[in-house]
CSV table of C-alpha atoms in Angstrom, one decimal:
chain,number,residue,atom,x,y,z
A,628,MET,CA,106.5,96.4,91.9
A,629,ARG,CA,107.6,99.1,94.2
A,630,ALA,CA,105.4,100.8,96.6
A,631,ALA,CA,105.8,104.0,98.2
A,632,PHE,CA,104.5,104.5,101.8
A,633,VAL,CA,104.8,108.2,102.4
A,634,LEU,CA,106.0,109.8,105.6
A,635,TYR,CA,106.0,113.1,106.7
A,636,GLU,CA,105.9,115.0,110.1
A,637,ASN,CA,102.8,114.5,112.3
A,638,MET,CA,101.0,112.1,109.8
A,639,THR,CA,98.5,109.6,111.2
A,640,ALA,CA,100.2,106.3,111.8
A,641,LEU,CA,97.3,104.2,111.1
A,642,ASP,CA,96.5,105.7,107.8
A,643,LEU,CA,99.7,104.4,106.6
A,644,ILE,CA,100.2,101.0,108.5
A,645,GLY,CA,96.4,100.0,107.9
A,646,PRO,CA,97.1,99.7,104.0
A,647,TYR,CA,100.6,98.7,104.6
A,648,GLU,CA,99.8,95.6,106.7
A,649,VAL,CA,97.3,94.7,103.8
A,650,LEU,CA,99.6,94.8,101.1
A,651,ALA,CA,103.1,94.5,102.4
A,652,GLY,CA,103.1,90.7,102.7
A,653,HIS,CA,102.7,90.1,98.9
A,654,PRO,CA,105.8,88.8,97.3
A,655,GLU,CA,105.3,90.9,94.0
A,656,LEU,CA,105.5,94.0,96.3
A,657,THR,CA,108.8,95.9,97.5
A,658,THR,CA,107.8,98.2,100.1
A,659,HIS,CA,109.7,101.3,100.9
A,660,PHE,CA,109.0,104.1,103.6
A,661,VAL,CA,109.8,107.2,101.9
A,662,ALA,CA,110.2,110.8,103.1
A,663,GLU,CA,112.3,114.2,102.3
A,664,ARG,CA,115.0,112.5,104.4
A,665,THR,CA,115.6,109.1,105.9
A,666,GLY,CA,115.5,108.4,109.8
A,667,PRO,CA,112.8,108.9,112.3
A,668,VAL,CA,109.3,110.5,111.5
A,669,ALA,CA,107.2,111.3,114.4
A,670,CYS,CA,103.3,110.7,114.0
A,671,ASP,CA,100.5,112.8,115.5
A,672,SER,CA,99.9,110.1,118.0
A,673,GLY,CA,103.6,110.1,119.2
A,674,ALA,CA,104.5,107.0,117.4
A,675,VAL,CA,107.6,106.9,115.5
A,676,LEU,CA,108.1,105.4,112.2
A,677,HIS,CA,111.4,105.4,110.1
A,678,ALA,CA,112.1,106.3,106.7
A,679,ASP,CA,114.4,104.2,104.7
A,680,THR,CA,114.1,105.8,101.4
A,681,THR,CA,114.3,109.6,100.1
A,682,LEU,CA,111.6,111.0,98.0
A,683,ALA,CA,114.6,111.8,95.6
A,684,GLU,CA,115.8,108.1,95.8
A,685,LEU,CA,112.0,107.0,94.6
A,686,PRO,CA,111.0,109.1,91.8
A,687,ASP,CA,109.0,106.4,90.0
A,688,PRO,CA,107.2,104.1,92.4
A,689,ASP,CA,104.6,101.6,90.8
A,690,VAL,CA,102.1,102.3,94.0
A,691,ILE,CA,101.9,105.5,96.2
A,692,VAL,CA,100.2,105.5,99.4
A,693,VAL,CA,99.6,109.0,101.0
A,694,PRO,CA,98.6,109.3,104.8
A,695,GLY,CA,96.6,111.9,106.3
A,696,SER,CA,97.4,114.0,109.5
A,697,GLY,CA,95.8,115.2,112.5
A,698,HIS,CA,97.6,118.3,112.0
A,699,TRP,CA,96.9,118.4,108.2
A,700,ARG,CA,96.9,122.0,107.4
A,701,PRO,CA,101.0,122.4,107.9
A,702,ALA,CA,101.4,119.4,105.9
A,703,LEU,CA,99.7,121.4,103.0
A,704,GLU,CA,102.9,123.7,103.2
A,705,ASN,CA,105.1,120.7,102.4
A,706,ASP,CA,106.2,121.9,99.1
A,707,ALA,CA,108.9,118.9,98.6
A,708,LEU,CA,106.2,116.4,99.1
A,709,ILE,CA,103.7,118.1,96.9
A,710,ALA,CA,106.1,118.5,94.2
A,711,TRP,CA,107.2,114.6,94.3
A,712,LEU,CA,103.5,113.8,94.4
A,713,ALA,CA,103.0,115.8,91.2
A,714,ALA,CA,106.0,114.4,89.4
A,715,ALA,CA,105.5,110.8,90.6
A,716,HIS,CA,101.9,110.3,89.7
A,717,PRO,CA,102.1,110.3,85.9
A,718,THR,CA,104.0,107.2,85.7
A,719,ALA,CA,102.6,105.3,88.9
A,720,ARG,CA,100.2,102.3,88.5
A,721,TRP,CA,98.1,103.5,91.5
A,722,THR,CA,98.1,106.7,93.5
A,723,THR,CA,96.2,106.3,96.7
A,724,SER,CA,95.5,108.3,100.0
A,725,VAL,CA,93.9,107.9,103.2
A,726,CYS,CA,91.9,110.4,105.3
A,727,THR,CA,93.2,114.1,104.7
A,728,GLY,CA,96.1,112.6,102.6
A,729,SER,CA,93.6,113.7,99.7
A,730,THR,CA,94.2,117.1,100.2
A,731,LEU,CA,97.9,116.6,99.5
A,732,LEU,CA,96.9,114.8,96.2
A,733,ALA,CA,94.7,117.7,95.6
A,734,ALA,CA,97.5,120.3,96.3
A,735,ALA,CA,99.5,118.7,93.9
A,736,GLY,CA,96.9,118.9,91.2
A,737,LEU,CA,96.0,115.6,91.0
A,738,LEU,CA,92.3,115.8,91.8
A,739,THR,CA,91.2,118.8,89.9
A,740,GLY,CA,87.7,117.9,88.6
A,741,ARG,CA,87.9,114.6,89.8
A,742,PRO,CA,85.9,112.4,92.3
A,743,ALA,CA,87.6,111.8,95.6
A,744,THR,CA,86.9,111.4,99.5
A,745,THR,CA,88.5,112.4,102.6
A,746,HIS,CA,87.9,112.6,106.3
A,747,TRP,CA,84.3,114.0,106.8
A,748,ALA,CA,85.2,117.0,108.7
A,749,VAL,CA,87.9,118.2,105.7
A,750,ARG,CA,85.3,117.7,102.9
A,751,GLY,CA,85.1,121.6,102.5
A,752,THR,CA,88.7,122.1,102.1
A,753,LEU,CA,89.0,119.2,99.7
A,754,ALA,CA,86.3,121.0,97.2
A,755,GLU,CA,88.1,124.1,97.7
A,756,LEU,CA,91.1,122.4,96.4
A,757,GLY,CA,89.5,121.4,93.2
A,758,ALA,CA,88.2,118.1,93.9
A,759,GLU,CA,84.2,116.8,93.3
A,760,VAL,CA,84.0,115.5,96.9
A,761,VAL,CA,82.2,112.3,97.1
A,762,THR,CA,81.0,110.8,100.6
A,763,ASP,CA,81.8,107.2,99.7
A,764,ARG,CA,84.0,105.4,102.1
A,765,VAL,CA,86.7,104.5,99.2
A,766,VAL,CA,86.4,106.4,96.0
A,767,VAL,CA,88.2,105.0,92.6
A,768,ASP,CA,88.7,107.1,89.8
A,769,GLY,CA,91.0,105.9,87.0
A,770,ASN,CA,94.3,105.1,88.9
A,771,THR,CA,93.6,106.9,91.7
A,772,ILE,CA,92.0,105.6,95.2
A,773,THR,CA,91.0,107.9,97.8
A,774,ALA,CA,89.8,106.6,101.3
A,775,ALA,CA,87.8,108.5,104.0
A,776,GLY,CA,88.9,109.1,107.6
A,777,VAL,CA,91.8,106.8,109.0
A,778,SER,CA,90.2,103.2,109.6
A,779,ALA,CA,89.1,103.5,105.7
A,780,GLY,CA,92.8,102.9,104.7
A,781,ILE,CA,92.2,99.1,105.6
A,782,ASP,CA,89.2,99.1,103.0
A,783,MET,CA,91.2,101.1,100.5
A,784,GLY,CA,94.1,98.4,101.0
A,785,LEU,CA,91.7,95.7,100.2
A,786,LEU,CA,90.3,97.1,97.1
A,787,LEU,CA,93.9,97.9,95.8
A,788,ALA,CA,94.8,94.2,96.6
A,789,ARG,CA,92.0,93.1,94.4
A,790,GLU,CA,92.8,95.5,91.6
A,791,LEU,CA,96.5,94.3,91.7
A,792,TRP,CA,96.3,90.6,92.6
A,793,GLY,CA,92.4,89.6,92.0
A,794,GLY,CA,89.4,88.8,94.5
A,795,ARG,CA,90.7,85.5,95.7
A,796,MET,CA,93.9,87.2,97.0
A,797,ALA,CA,92.2,90.2,98.3
A,798,ASP,CA,89.5,87.8,100.4
A,799,THR,CA,92.8,85.6,101.4
A,800,ILE,CA,94.4,88.9,102.9
A,801,GLN,CA,91.2,90.0,104.5
A,802,LEU,CA,90.7,86.6,106.2
A,803,ALA,CA,94.4,86.5,107.2
A,804,ILE,CA,94.0,89.7,109.0
A,805,GLU,CA,90.5,89.0,110.4
A,806,TYR,CA,88.9,92.1,109.0
A,807,ALA,CA,85.2,92.0,110.1
A,808,PRO,CA,84.8,95.2,112.1
A,809,GLU,CA,81.8,94.7,114.6
A,810,THR,CA,81.7,98.2,116.4
A,811,PRO,CA,80.4,98.5,120.1
A,812,GLY,CA,78.7,101.8,119.2
A,813,ASP,CA,77.3,103.6,116.0
A,814,ALA,CA,79.3,106.7,116.2
A,815,GLY,CA,81.4,106.0,112.9
A,816,SER,CA,80.2,108.5,110.8
A,817,PRO,CA,78.5,112.1,110.9
A,818,GLU,CA,75.3,110.6,109.9
A,819,THR,CA,74.9,108.2,112.7
A,820,ALA,CA,76.9,109.9,115.6
A,821,ASP,CA,75.3,112.3,118.0
A,822,PRO,CA,75.4,116.0,116.7
A,823,ASP,CA,77.4,117.4,119.8
A,824,LEU,CA,80.0,114.7,119.0
A,825,VAL,CA,80.1,115.8,115.4
A,826,THR,CA,80.6,119.3,116.4
A,827,THR,CA,83.5,118.6,118.7
A,828,VAL,CA,85.4,116.2,116.5
A,829,ARG,CA,85.1,119.0,113.5
A,830,ALA,CA,86.5,121.6,115.8
A,831,LEU,CA,89.1,119.1,116.7
A,832,ILE,CA,90.2,118.1,113.3
A,833,ASN,CA,89.8,121.7,111.9
A,834,ARG,CA,91.8,123.5,114.5
């Protein structure tokens, strides 16, 4: 089973690495870091990942994982990636996204009239792109899974592992990575965070 972990300039590293760490250790999965061209790809945090496969070299992956970006508006102008998503999705077993990655799926026409989620600050744009926006942390619709902001990619990865390999394997992976978050604060969603923080973060993400 071939998995395409999509790279593009200014993507958010954790969006991709979270589900990658959940899924990549399974022997049935062959992972590919795919981009328009091979070589280094700079993330929005300054981290650099390496694309080992071009989009053209992997037109029909079984699993697609699309990260979001802290600079998500320019990503919507990545015509090559959007065209690849539109072409690859029909034969993929699972197409997934994390954070604002769902806006790329929507731009490719994959979410029109379908329930999907994204980072809370970008829900309006996702709706404008044709999706039926859901506020859940992870949304499954057919063979498409969308996850909310950044850290939700780990949740998405575990859900995908459950779909691919069953509950026992998913639980084994969760235990192996010791995923049992106990955050020191309660500001992880716009519903629980201070309203001033919500305003500040919304402005940062939509700049």
